[in-house]
Amino acid sequence: MEIEVAGEKLQLLPDKAVFWPRATSLIVADIHFGKSAAFRKFGIAVPESTTAHDLHRLDQLVSRTRATRLIILGDFFHAPAGLQPEMMDAVHSWCKKNSSLEIVLVPGNHDKKAGPPPACWNIRNVEDCWHLAPFSFCHDPKDAPDQYTICGHLHPAISLREKHGSSLRIPCFCFGTKRAILPAFGSFTGTQNVKPLAGDRIFAIGADEVAEVFRPPAETLRRKVK
């Protein structure tokens, strides 16, 4: 699914990522590396292969899009308890293998507790938002003067109801008039429903496609274009 935002074309990908072709940048939010390890440390049985699975997904996305930059919108790590050697070694190996890829991390609330990635990983860890016109890349939803904000944090989802009453909650992209909220990239993350506001466009994520399921009335869109 390709849309235009702030005069730029963005590709919304079924693997819960955005590709910005002009800047050859892949954008993801809320990976939460180490979350399953943190749960297991406290005796909670959860899947063990989420780190390898998510690194493989990133590999495929970088290869498919030929991205030269990866922008991570916070919550790269989940918690201090999740910084186990196996996970750290796997992510370190991935960074070494992708050493030509510029990686920019906008810290999230979980990163502030877990700490920054090791310096040898060559990840650029910025202090707050990172700006590359016409966008401001942040973790928390916020508005930036004269720039369109792309953020994460909320793990957005939407419930779709079938004709006969059953419903399904699935991750989504939420693009408003001033900011966009990306779905959580991590395989082991929760979601929360978003309520579309005036001017919002909602794109639901299926197994292999992205579909727009809510958009402003045509009159609103005409006013926005003007």
mmCIF file of C-alpha atoms in Angstrom:
data_model
loop_
_atom_site.group_PDB
_atom_site.id
_atom_site.type_symbol
_atom_site.label_atom_id
_atom_site.label_comp_id
_atom_site.label_asym_id
_atom_site.label_seq_id
_atom_site.Cartn_x
_atom_site.Cartn_y
_atom_site.Cartn_z
ATOM 1 C CA MET A 1 0.000 0.000 0.000
ATOM 2 C CA GLU A 2 1.532 3.331 -1.081
ATOM 3 C CA ILE A 3 0.248 6.614 0.292
ATOM 4 C CA GLU A 4 1.376 10.235 0.166
ATOM 5 C CA VAL A 5 2.161 12.029 3.417
ATOM 6 C CA ALA A 6 3.618 15.538 3.725
ATOM 7 C CA GLY A 7 4.466 15.452 0.036
ATOM 8 C CA GLU A 8 6.380 12.165 0.355
ATOM 9 C CA LYS A 9 5.448 8.679 -0.845
ATOM 10 C CA LEU A 10 5.451 6.029 1.877
ATOM 11 C CA GLN A 11 4.958 2.296 1.450
ATOM 12 C CA LEU A 12 2.993 0.555 4.219
ATOM 13 C CA LEU A 13 4.239 -3.026 4.430
ATOM 14 C CA PRO A 14 2.337 -6.084 5.734
ATOM 15 C CA ASP A 15 5.261 -6.887 8.029
ATOM 16 C CA LYS A 16 4.341 -3.870 10.204
ATOM 17 C CA ALA A 17 6.951 -1.526 8.761
ATOM 18 C CA VAL A 18 7.073 1.567 6.562
ATOM 19 C CA PHE A 19 9.489 2.169 3.692
ATOM 20 C CA TRP A 20 10.329 5.717 2.611
ATOM 21 C CA PRO A 21 11.708 5.314 -0.933
ATOM 22 C CA ARG A 22 13.243 8.766 -1.440
ATOM 23 C CA ALA A 23 15.345 8.401 1.712
ATOM 24 C CA THR A 24 15.812 4.616 1.241
ATOM 25 C CA SER A 25 14.755 4.304 4.887
ATOM 26 C CA LEU A 26 12.957 1.433 6.589
ATOM 27 C CA ILE A 27 10.952 2.517 9.646
ATOM 28 C CA VAL A 28 9.799 0.228 12.475
ATOM 29 C CA ALA A 29 8.577 0.742 16.037
ATOM 30 C CA ASP A 30 8.497 -1.248 19.270
ATOM 31 C CA ILE A 31 10.582 -4.348 18.573
ATOM 32 C CA HIS A 32 10.925 -5.182 22.301
ATOM 33 C CA PHE A 33 13.971 -7.433 21.995
ATOM 34 C CA GLY A 34 14.375 -9.512 25.143
ATOM 35 C CA LYS A 35 10.727 -9.491 26.177
ATOM 36 C CA SER A 36 10.346 -13.263 25.960
ATOM 37 C CA ALA A 37 13.674 -13.718 27.804
ATOM 38 C CA ALA A 38 12.471 -11.415 30.571
ATOM 39 C CA PHE A 39 9.259 -13.425 30.961
ATOM 40 C CA ARG A 40 11.154 -16.731 31.044
ATOM 41 C CA LYS A 41 13.527 -15.373 33.698
ATOM 42 C CA PHE A 42 10.525 -14.982 35.981
ATOM 43 C CA GLY A 43 9.248 -18.486 35.227
ATOM 44 C CA ILE A 44 6.582 -17.609 32.653
ATOM 45 C CA ALA A 45 6.468 -20.032 29.710
ATOM 46 C CA VAL A 46 6.642 -18.077 26.447
ATOM 47 C CA PRO A 47 8.100 -18.721 22.964
ATOM 48 C CA GLU A 48 11.908 -18.781 22.750
ATOM 49 C CA SER A 49 12.516 -17.954 19.089
ATOM 50 C CA THR A 50 11.050 -14.454 18.800
ATOM 51 C CA THR A 51 14.440 -12.700 18.555
ATOM 52 C CA ALA A 52 15.637 -14.904 15.699
ATOM 53 C CA HIS A 53 12.266 -14.588 13.989
ATOM 54 C CA ASP A 54 12.213 -10.782 14.186
ATOM 55 C CA LEU A 55 15.831 -10.469 13.029
ATOM 56 C CA HIS A 56 14.964 -12.663 10.055
ATOM 57 C CA ARG A 57 11.996 -10.425 9.257
ATOM 58 C CA LEU A 58 14.266 -7.372 9.370
ATOM 59 C CA ASP A 59 16.727 -9.150 7.054
ATOM 60 C CA GLN A 60 13.982 -9.820 4.538
ATOM 61 C CA LEU A 61 12.691 -6.242 4.668
ATOM 62 C CA VAL A 62 16.144 -4.692 4.252
ATOM 63 C CA SER A 63 16.885 -7.012 1.333
ATOM 64 C CA ARG A 64 13.521 -6.506 -0.353
ATOM 65 C CA THR A 65 13.472 -2.716 -0.050
ATOM 66 C CA ARG A 66 17.249 -2.224 -0.434
ATOM 67 C CA ALA A 67 17.106 0.165 2.481
ATOM 68 C CA THR A 68 20.303 1.966 3.459
ATOM 69 C CA ARG A 69 18.889 3.232 6.761
ATOM 70 C CA LEU A 70 16.825 1.634 9.538
ATOM 71 C CA ILE A 71 14.909 4.005 11.822
ATOM 72 C CA ILE A 72 13.654 2.412 15.051
ATOM 73 C CA LEU A 73 10.962 4.386 16.861
ATOM 74 C CA GLY A 74 11.707 3.282 20.383
ATOM 75 C CA ASP A 75 11.417 0.257 22.637
ATOM 76 C CA PHE A 76 14.269 -1.570 20.933
ATOM 77 C CA PHE A 77 14.795 -3.437 24.212
ATOM 78 C CA HIS A 78 12.027 -4.503 26.576
ATOM 79 C CA ALA A 79 13.566 -4.597 30.053
ATOM 80 C CA PRO A 80 16.883 -5.063 31.890
ATOM 81 C CA ALA A 81 15.871 -8.641 32.747
ATOM 82 C CA GLY A 82 15.662 -9.426 29.032
ATOM 83 C CA LEU A 83 19.265 -8.499 28.246
ATOM 84 C CA GLN A 84 20.348 -12.125 28.294
ATOM 85 C CA PRO A 85 23.548 -13.271 26.516
ATOM 86 C CA GLU A 86 21.766 -15.303 23.839
ATOM 87 C CA MET A 87 19.584 -12.379 22.766
ATOM 88 C CA MET A 88 22.421 -9.859 22.956
ATOM 89 C CA ASP A 89 24.725 -12.076 20.891
ATOM 90 C CA ALA A 90 22.057 -12.609 18.237
ATOM 91 C CA VAL A 91 21.359 -8.896 17.809
ATOM 92 C CA HIS A 92 25.085 -8.078 17.855
ATOM 93 C CA SER A 93 25.712 -10.618 15.082
ATOM 94 C CA TRP A 94 22.875 -9.118 13.047
ATOM 95 C CA CYS A 95 24.332 -5.618 13.430
ATOM 96 C CA LYS A 96 27.779 -6.836 12.339
ATOM 97 C CA LYS A 97 26.299 -8.574 9.311
ATOM 98 C CA ASN A 98 24.471 -5.350 8.400
ATOM 99 C CA SER A 99 27.347 -2.983 9.144
ATOM 100 C CA SER A 100 26.686 -0.954 5.987
ATOM 101 C CA LEU A 101 23.157 -0.168 7.213
ATOM 102 C CA GLU A 102 22.752 3.120 9.082
ATOM 103 C CA ILE A 103 20.683 2.403 12.190
ATOM 104 C CA VAL A 104 19.038 5.242 14.113
ATOM 105 C CA LEU A 105 17.331 4.508 17.429
ATOM 106 C CA VAL A 106 14.887 6.959 18.987
ATOM 107 C CA PRO A 107 14.746 5.712 22.613
ATOM 108 C CA GLY A 108 11.392 4.665 24.040
ATOM 109 C CA ASN A 109 10.191 4.363 27.606
ATOM 110 C CA HIS A 110 11.417 0.752 27.825
ATOM 111 C CA ASP A 111 14.854 1.696 26.466
ATOM 112 C CA LYS A 112 15.275 4.265 29.220
ATOM 113 C CA LYS A 113 15.037 1.435 31.755
ATOM 114 C CA ALA A 114 17.029 -1.152 29.796
ATOM 115 C CA GLY A 115 19.735 1.266 28.672
ATOM 116 C CA PRO A 116 21.202 1.953 25.208
ATOM 117 C CA PRO A 117 22.645 -0.717 22.892
ATOM 118 C CA PRO A 118 26.371 -1.401 23.288
ATOM 119 C CA ALA A 119 28.567 1.065 21.375
ATOM 120 C CA CYS A 120 30.094 -1.751 19.320
ATOM 121 C CA TRP A 121 26.722 -2.325 17.663
ATOM 122 C CA ASN A 122 27.129 0.990 15.805
ATOM 123 C CA ILE A 123 23.571 2.102 16.444
ATOM 124 C CA ARG A 124 23.061 5.857 16.543
ATOM 125 C CA ASN A 125 21.152 6.482 19.766
ATOM 126 C CA VAL A 126 19.501 9.928 19.699
ATOM 127 C CA GLU A 127 18.190 11.702 22.788
ATOM 128 C CA ASP A 128 14.591 12.462 21.846
ATOM 129 C CA CYS A 129 13.074 12.890 18.405
ATOM 130 C CA TRP A 130 15.110 12.619 15.201
ATOM 131 C CA HIS A 131 14.320 14.993 12.361
ATOM 132 C CA LEU A 132 14.664 14.392 8.651
ATOM 133 C CA ALA A 133 12.444 16.794 6.727
ATOM 134 C CA PRO A 134 9.557 16.685 6.326
ATOM 135 C CA PHE A 135 9.297 14.160 9.172
ATOM 136 C CA SER A 136 9.966 14.110 12.896
ATOM 137 C CA PHE A 137 10.581 10.571 14.174
ATOM 138 C CA CYS A 138 9.566 10.041 17.816
ATOM 139 C CA HIS A 139 8.539 7.266 20.175
ATOM 140 C CA ASP A 140 5.647 8.952 21.972
ATOM 141 C CA PRO A 141 2.852 10.523 19.922
ATOM 142 C CA LYS A 142 3.476 14.253 19.790
ATOM 143 C CA ASP A 143 3.183 17.105 17.316
ATOM 144 C CA ALA A 144 6.229 18.854 15.904
ATOM 145 C CA PRO A 145 6.113 22.409 14.510
ATOM 146 C CA ASP A 146 6.327 22.467 10.723
ATOM 147 C CA GLN A 147 6.954 18.703 10.498
ATOM 148 C CA TYR A 148 4.838 15.578 10.288
ATOM 149 C CA THR A 149 5.464 13.195 13.214
ATOM 150 C CA ILE A 150 5.894 9.447 12.766
ATOM 151 C CA CYS A 151 5.841 7.560 16.070
ATOM 152 C CA GLY A 152 5.085 4.284 17.846
ATOM 153 C CA HIS A 153 4.473 3.421 21.525
ATOM 154 C CA LEU A 154 0.727 2.717 21.349
ATOM 155 C CA HIS A 155 0.806 -0.643 19.483
ATOM 156 C CA PRO A 156 -2.343 0.355 17.529
ATOM 157 C CA ALA A 157 -4.959 -2.155 16.433
ATOM 158 C CA ILE A 158 -8.505 -2.017 15.150
ATOM 159 C CA SER A 159 -11.438 -4.404 15.557
ATOM 160 C CA LEU A 160 -13.155 -5.408 12.342
ATOM 161 C CA ARG A 161 -16.638 -6.892 12.571
ATOM 162 C CA GLU A 162 -18.039 -9.376 10.094
ATOM 163 C CA LYS A 163 -21.540 -9.132 8.724
ATOM 164 C CA HIS A 164 -22.800 -11.840 11.078
ATOM 165 C CA GLY A 165 -21.360 -10.332 14.244
ATOM 166 C CA SER A 166 -17.979 -11.923 14.943
ATOM 167 C CA SER A 167 -15.009 -9.560 15.232
ATOM 168 C CA LEU A 168 -11.253 -9.699 14.831
ATOM 169 C CA ARG A 169 -8.673 -7.338 16.300
ATOM 170 C CA ILE A 170 -5.639 -6.795 14.081
ATOM 171 C CA PRO A 171 -2.665 -4.388 14.073
ATOM 172 C CA CYS A 172 -2.969 -1.231 12.008
ATOM 173 C CA PHE A 173 -1.276 1.929 10.821
ATOM 174 C CA CYS A 174 -2.977 5.144 11.916
ATOM 175 C CA PHE A 175 -2.264 8.244 9.803
ATOM 176 C CA GLY A 176 -3.713 11.523 11.044
ATOM 177 C CA THR A 177 -3.431 15.063 9.788
ATOM 178 C CA LYS A 178 -0.299 15.826 11.870
ATOM 179 C CA ARG A 179 1.124 12.467 12.906
ATOM 180 C CA ALA A 180 1.203 8.744 12.188
ATOM 181 C CA ILE A 181 1.300 5.878 14.684
ATOM 182 C CA LEU A 182 2.999 2.685 13.544
ATOM 183 C CA PRO A 183 2.116 -0.819 14.752
ATOM 184 C CA ALA A 184 4.514 -2.697 17.014
ATOM 185 C CA PHE A 185 7.026 -4.651 14.927
ATOM 186 C CA GLY A 186 7.921 -7.212 17.586
ATOM 187 C CA SER A 187 6.334 -10.651 17.350
ATOM 188 C CA PHE A 188 5.755 -10.865 21.093
ATOM 189 C CA THR A 189 3.893 -7.628 21.759
ATOM 190 C CA GLY A 190 0.342 -6.716 22.681
ATOM 191 C CA THR A 191 -2.004 -4.295 20.929
ATOM 192 C CA GLN A 192 -4.630 -1.777 21.916
ATOM 193 C CA ASN A 193 -7.551 -0.512 19.905
ATOM 194 C CA VAL A 194 -7.427 2.997 18.495
ATOM 195 C CA LYS A 195 -10.460 5.197 18.007
ATOM 196 C CA PRO A 196 -10.128 7.157 14.752
ATOM 197 C CA LEU A 197 -10.218 10.915 15.161
ATOM 198 C CA ALA A 198 -11.368 13.455 12.598
ATOM 199 C CA GLY A 199 -9.051 13.253 9.597
ATOM 200 C CA ASP A 200 -7.532 9.861 10.512
ATOM 201 C CA ARG A 201 -6.891 7.126 7.959
ATOM 202 C CA ILE A 202 -6.651 3.578 9.320
ATOM 203 C CA PHE A 203 -4.847 0.810 7.441
ATOM 204 C CA ALA A 204 -5.414 -2.730 8.727
ATOM 205 C CA ILE A 205 -2.631 -5.297 8.358
ATOM 206 C CA GLY A 206 -3.446 -8.733 7.000
ATOM 207 C CA ALA A 207 -1.189 -11.734 6.445
ATOM 208 C CA ASP A 208 0.172 -10.428 3.155
ATOM 209 C CA GLU A 209 -1.533 -7.124 2.467
ATOM 210 C CA VAL A 210 -2.442 -3.742 3.940
ATOM 211 C CA ALA A 211 -5.973 -2.429 3.400
ATOM 212 C CA GLU A 212 -7.506 0.935 4.218
ATOM 213 C CA VAL A 213 -10.516 0.386 6.461
ATOM 214 C CA PHE A 214 -11.296 3.940 7.581
ATOM 215 C CA ARG A 215 -10.758 7.325 5.964
ATOM 216 C CA PRO A 216 -12.141 10.842 6.396
ATOM 217 C CA PRO A 217 -15.176 11.901 4.368
ATOM 218 C CA ALA A 218 -14.368 13.179 0.866
ATOM 219 C CA GLU A 219 -15.176 16.764 1.876
ATOM 220 C CA THR A 220 -12.528 16.597 4.632
ATOM 221 C CA LEU A 221 -9.969 15.309 2.166
ATOM 222 C CA ARG A 222 -10.773 18.118 -0.304
ATOM 223 C CA ARG A 223 -10.265 20.715 2.417
ATOM 224 C CA LYS A 224 -6.944 19.139 3.335
ATOM 225 C CA VAL A 225 -5.721 19.259 -0.269
ATOM 226 C CA LYS A 226 -6.653 22.941 -0.528
#
